Amino acid sequence: MTKFSGNRGEWSEPYVLLKLLVDGELTLGDSKLNKIKDLILPIVSILREEQSQKFSYSDNKQKVVIELAGGNLFQIAVDEFKEKAEFLLARIKIGSGEKKTGSFSIPEIEDFLRQIGCTKLSEKSQSKSDIYIVVHDVRTGLCPLLGFSIKSELGSKATLFNASQATNFTFEIPDWDNKFTELVNSIDNKKGKVQKRIAKIRELGFDLKFSHVDDSKFRNNLMLIDSQMPEILVEMINNYYSGKNASVSELTRIVCAINPNKYDKQYEHQFYSYKIKRFLNDAALGMTATTVWQGRYDATGGYLVVKKDGEIVCYHIYSKNEFEDYLFFNTKFDTPSTSRHDFAYIYEEGGKFFFKLNFQIKI
């Protein structure tokens, strides 16, 4: 029998299942991860895909009704879920010690997880949804089935938007002197290598001029969100690697001040923050670089965030402003692996010299 083993983020998925069955409701949050007490969605049932598990409640909500594949139906007291959730949270916090990224086992919880139909810690699929929940929307009276992506503050930062070679942006270095190529490419400080190479290029009297987004599918995905989204991201990437800031909200403020797209700002329209919020929203709910994006959300509910104290805050597309503000004020640009994604070195092509930049966004 395979043992459960995973990092804090992976262990957070079964914790969310147990905790939500205890709470019986989702509480929406604001941009600072505070619960909004008046915005609550009662939970009708929870579904996980691995064995077609369905969790609902008996009439008095004192017991959880569990239905597994094959029609196996049984009940467990909510109090037992509460006990297991509290134990699991405490063990996740201990984790593998000081390191937040290491994998570890919690053998004391394994039998219970298997009893309720869990055979693995996290859902691994093409979907961005980790858990599906039927909620009672008191505003409409409907009970929609919503998919949520789980993000946890108990472990290391999660990735909102993943890097790949498809997310490379190519820049030309006009009038580059090839005698400096080896000098720049040999800069190999593990921390800040990309920034130091760019700084050296500029110190030598040259600069980077945006040429194109390498992958046409990714370029079109960006342009579907906004026709000038590639240019906006280029400006943010440039400022990030220039050491100005990593925060998405701060980089947006910097780009707004530069106004590279020459928007008419006399009426104080928030052009850049509006567009970046759309990009983050789409990245969070389904858009990737390598798949054609048609604007149809995959995580149809939003995000469930496990706070450091174990409480769970919901960000739901029904409350679009709060969800977008949460993403906007809690995300940062990050440097992906240069070797894996093949960027950050000078190369020659057709008598011209180029330099690729890449990025990922953490939350």
XYZ file of C-alpha atoms in Angstrom:
363
model
C 0.000 0.000 0.000
C 1.471 3.340 -1.096
C 2.138 5.783 1.718
C 0.942 9.352 1.566
C 3.849 11.753 1.166
C 3.919 15.369 0.071
C 4.956 18.904 0.890
C 2.921 21.386 2.908
C 1.025 22.600 -0.140
C 0.043 19.065 -1.148
C -1.016 18.144 2.398
C -3.155 21.286 2.401
C -5.566 19.716 -0.098
C -6.918 16.976 2.208
C -6.860 19.527 5.030
C -9.165 21.805 3.009
C -11.569 18.905 2.453
C -11.740 18.097 6.172
C -11.908 21.727 7.281
C -14.683 22.673 4.855
C -16.792 19.699 5.944
C -16.431 20.979 9.512
C -17.201 24.620 8.623
C -20.085 23.806 6.291
C -19.676 27.101 4.485
C -17.333 29.240 2.420
C -16.535 32.748 3.627
C -15.419 35.230 1.006
C -12.337 37.365 1.597
C -11.066 40.843 0.830
C -7.768 41.839 -0.787
C -5.896 41.332 2.516
C -7.163 37.813 3.257
C -9.678 39.062 5.807
C -13.002 37.265 5.923
C -16.042 39.297 4.898
C -18.562 38.155 7.483
C -21.649 39.028 5.460
C -20.509 37.130 2.349
C -21.052 33.441 3.076
C -21.874 30.544 0.752
C -23.367 27.514 2.546
C -21.893 24.211 1.343
C -24.349 21.631 0.019
C -21.803 18.968 -0.976
C -18.149 18.478 -1.917
C -16.835 16.288 -4.721
C -13.405 14.900 -5.483
C -12.642 13.219 -8.778
C -10.212 10.470 -7.795
C -12.886 7.920 -6.819
C -15.981 9.973 -7.602
C -16.173 10.833 -3.906
C -19.172 12.844 -2.756
C -19.490 14.382 0.698
C -22.807 15.829 1.841
C -24.608 16.244 5.157
C -27.381 14.499 7.040
C -30.384 16.693 7.833
C -29.054 18.095 11.105
C -25.522 18.643 9.742
C -24.090 16.622 12.638
C -22.862 13.929 10.274
C -21.130 13.833 6.920
C -22.632 11.464 4.373
C -19.894 9.881 2.247
C -20.668 8.215 -1.068
C -17.841 6.405 -2.840
C -17.646 4.830 -6.280
C -19.677 1.628 -6.440
C -22.458 3.001 -4.256
C -20.693 2.508 -0.916
C -22.574 4.879 1.427
C -21.794 5.608 5.089
C -21.728 8.427 7.661
C -19.080 9.902 9.973
C -19.697 12.486 12.691
C -18.642 16.058 11.913
C -16.828 16.104 15.264
C -14.478 13.396 13.997
C -13.678 15.482 10.925
C -12.979 18.415 13.260
C -10.566 16.336 15.332
C -8.748 15.062 12.233
C -8.597 18.538 10.649
C -7.027 20.055 13.783
C -4.492 17.235 14.022
C -3.619 17.501 10.321
C -3.142 21.270 10.530
C -0.762 20.907 13.463
C 1.302 18.281 11.615
C 1.406 20.325 8.405
C 2.798 23.274 10.343
C 5.569 21.056 11.700
C 6.136 19.671 8.203
C 9.594 18.360 7.476
C 11.214 20.841 9.839
C 12.502 24.295 8.982
C 12.389 23.726 5.224
C 9.020 24.567 3.695
C 9.577 22.580 0.519
C 10.409 19.081 1.787
C 8.083 16.083 1.503
C 6.946 14.241 4.609
C 4.456 11.604 5.739
C 1.765 11.726 8.431
C 1.051 8.038 9.113
C -1.459 8.794 11.906
C -3.949 10.278 9.398
C -3.568 7.748 6.570
C -6.199 5.237 7.695
C -8.831 7.955 8.052
C -8.071 9.417 4.628
C -8.345 5.990 3.020
C -11.585 5.340 4.926
C -13.194 8.406 3.297
C -11.901 7.434 -0.140
C -8.702 9.453 -0.462
C -5.912 7.507 -2.139
C -3.654 10.477 -2.964
C -3.014 13.898 -1.521
C -3.656 16.153 -4.490
C -5.570 16.062 -7.733
C -3.202 15.904 -10.715
C -4.964 16.751 -13.951
C -5.120 19.302 -16.741
C -7.787 21.116 -14.753
C -6.888 24.035 -12.490
C -9.630 22.929 -10.100
C -8.463 20.946 -7.073
C -11.873 20.522 -5.481
C -15.503 20.851 -6.584
C -18.145 22.264 -4.277
C -21.902 22.623 -4.608
C -22.853 25.825 -2.807
C -26.162 27.487 -2.069
C -26.073 30.934 -3.621
C -28.488 32.878 -1.413
C -28.609 35.722 -3.920
C -29.932 33.625 -6.783
C -31.367 30.632 -4.947
C -29.311 28.354 -7.199
C -26.935 25.561 -6.154
C -24.117 25.613 -8.729
C -21.223 23.149 -8.860
C -18.044 25.215 -8.691
C -14.418 24.242 -9.160
C -11.795 25.811 -6.900
C -8.023 25.958 -7.020
C -6.411 25.539 -3.578
C -3.553 27.820 -2.525
C -1.887 27.446 0.847
C 0.098 29.888 2.977
C 1.308 26.955 5.066
C 4.028 26.126 2.555
C 6.190 27.937 0.010
C 4.737 30.414 -2.464
C 2.484 28.840 -5.081
C 2.775 29.667 -8.773
C -0.116 31.556 -10.324
C 1.351 31.675 -13.830
C 3.896 29.055 -14.883
C 6.911 29.713 -17.064
C 7.902 27.594 -20.042
C 9.880 28.159 -23.220
C 6.584 29.395 -24.669
C 6.716 32.376 -22.289
C 10.055 33.645 -23.604
C 10.122 37.238 -24.860
C 12.873 37.989 -27.392
C 14.728 41.310 -27.359
C 17.207 42.573 -29.929
C 20.404 44.325 -28.808
C 20.917 46.936 -31.554
C 24.530 47.537 -32.688
C 25.863 44.951 -30.239
C 29.650 44.415 -30.262
C 30.238 40.653 -30.321
C 33.518 41.000 -28.410
C 31.442 41.476 -25.230
C 29.213 38.414 -25.707
C 31.341 35.996 -23.715
C 31.805 38.578 -20.958
C 28.040 38.914 -20.462
C 27.219 35.224 -20.866
C 29.882 34.231 -18.329
C 28.163 36.160 -15.517
C 26.840 33.256 -13.486
C 25.837 34.462 -10.025
C 23.112 32.119 -8.846
C 21.145 34.983 -7.310
C 20.321 37.816 -9.664
C 22.161 36.392 -12.664
C 19.622 37.726 -15.170
C 19.603 41.213 -13.617
C 23.412 41.321 -13.576
C 23.680 40.324 -17.240
C 21.181 43.001 -18.268
C 22.969 45.565 -16.110
C 26.283 44.698 -17.790
C 24.735 45.106 -21.274
C 23.546 48.602 -20.294
C 26.806 49.444 -18.558
C 28.569 48.740 -21.857
C 26.327 51.308 -23.585
C 23.718 49.030 -25.191
C 20.084 48.247 -24.461
C 17.322 45.719 -25.108
C 14.665 46.439 -27.734
C 11.578 44.228 -27.693
C 11.284 42.066 -30.798
C 8.554 39.461 -30.313
C 6.846 36.887 -28.104
C 8.447 33.579 -29.055
C 5.308 31.458 -29.046
C 2.498 32.671 -31.311
C -0.125 30.773 -29.325
C 0.890 32.552 -26.126
C 1.025 35.883 -27.953
C -2.522 35.353 -29.228
C -3.713 34.352 -25.752
C -2.362 37.644 -24.424
C -3.906 39.615 -27.252
C -7.269 37.974 -26.648
C -7.159 39.427 -23.123
C -6.039 42.791 -24.487
C -4.530 43.755 -27.839
C -1.642 45.548 -26.086
C -1.072 43.023 -23.323
C 2.279 41.803 -24.770
C 3.675 45.347 -24.677
C 2.407 45.923 -21.131
C 4.026 42.704 -19.898
C 7.268 43.614 -21.669
C 7.413 46.876 -19.717
C 6.720 45.052 -16.447
C 9.354 42.407 -17.216
C 11.896 45.107 -18.049
C 11.263 46.937 -14.794
C 11.341 43.708 -12.795
C 14.732 42.699 -14.188
C 15.980 46.258 -13.723
C 15.492 45.729 -9.997
C 12.671 48.278 -9.635
C 10.256 45.930 -7.860
C 8.753 42.422 -7.947
C 5.230 43.174 -6.697
C 2.669 43.094 -9.499
C 0.785 46.069 -8.055
C 3.978 48.133 -7.707
C 5.224 47.210 -11.176
C 1.829 48.206 -12.561
C 2.133 51.577 -10.800
C 5.588 52.076 -12.333
C 4.374 51.163 -15.815
C 1.376 53.460 -15.394
C 3.732 56.359 -14.635
C 5.799 55.556 -17.745
C 2.620 55.041 -19.820
C 4.353 53.210 -22.713
C 1.059 52.794 -24.594
C 0.365 56.549 -24.476
C -3.113 56.226 -23.008
C -5.115 59.384 -22.400
C -4.920 59.713 -18.606
C -6.601 63.106 -18.221
C -9.663 61.490 -16.616
C -7.556 59.165 -14.437
C -8.672 55.947 -16.083
C -6.800 53.018 -14.518
C -5.819 51.471 -17.853
C -2.869 49.388 -16.703
C -4.260 48.030 -13.435
C -7.518 47.093 -15.173
C -5.710 45.158 -17.888
C -3.268 43.457 -15.518
C -6.150 42.375 -13.298
C -7.758 40.754 -16.339
C -4.527 38.920 -17.108
C -4.186 37.670 -13.512
C -7.840 36.651 -13.379
C -7.573 34.649 -16.589
C -4.267 33.070 -15.521
C -5.812 32.054 -12.211
C -8.919 30.536 -13.744
C -7.629 28.658 -16.769
C -5.332 30.518 -19.161
C -1.925 28.937 -19.796
C 0.777 29.783 -22.306
C 0.660 26.577 -24.324
C -3.085 25.990 -24.751
C -5.384 28.076 -26.928
C -7.321 30.344 -24.573
C -10.957 31.011 -25.455
C -11.875 32.841 -22.267
C -13.724 29.912 -20.699
C -12.864 29.520 -17.022
C -11.704 26.136 -15.798
C -11.677 26.845 -12.065
C -15.304 27.958 -12.149
C -15.450 29.079 -8.546
C -12.141 30.752 -7.848
C -9.532 30.251 -5.154
C -9.574 28.740 -1.698
C -6.686 30.129 0.337
C -5.474 28.352 3.472
C -4.196 31.072 5.792
C -1.304 30.547 8.201
C -3.761 30.026 11.075
C -5.587 27.289 9.130
C -8.671 29.351 8.316
C -9.907 29.169 4.732
C -10.867 32.216 2.714
C -12.801 31.964 -0.538
C -12.334 34.167 -3.592
C -15.213 33.693 -5.940
C -15.896 35.108 -9.387
C -19.356 36.116 -8.159
C -17.423 38.723 -6.136
C -15.130 39.660 -8.982
C -13.721 42.852 -7.485
C -12.501 41.154 -4.291
C -11.007 38.268 -6.260
C -9.130 40.534 -8.656
C -7.900 42.778 -5.826
C -6.616 39.726 -3.958
C -4.637 38.621 -7.022
C -3.408 42.130 -7.813
C -2.090 42.914 -4.332
C -0.710 39.455 -3.449
C 1.255 38.400 -6.538
C 4.908 38.875 -7.453
C 7.081 38.413 -10.504
C 9.669 35.684 -10.122
C 12.641 34.446 -12.156
C 12.224 30.915 -13.536
C 15.064 28.528 -14.326
C 17.235 29.994 -17.093
C 18.615 26.596 -18.132
C 15.246 24.842 -18.230
C 13.567 27.622 -20.199
C 16.565 28.592 -22.343
C 16.830 32.343 -21.803
C 19.059 35.153 -20.450
C 22.086 34.815 -22.732
C 23.224 36.703 -25.830
C 23.077 34.832 -29.130
C 23.475 35.725 -32.797
C 20.937 35.054 -35.525
C 21.057 36.441 -39.063
C 23.803 38.883 -38.175
C 21.789 40.357 -35.281
C 22.135 39.773 -31.554
C 19.314 38.819 -29.225
C 18.551 38.209 -25.557
C 15.487 36.393 -24.223
C 13.642 37.159 -20.989
C 11.077 35.018 -19.202
C 8.933 35.298 -16.095
C 6.582 33.524 -13.750
C 4.130 34.903 -11.218
C 3.949 33.667 -7.630
C 1.152 34.137 -5.151
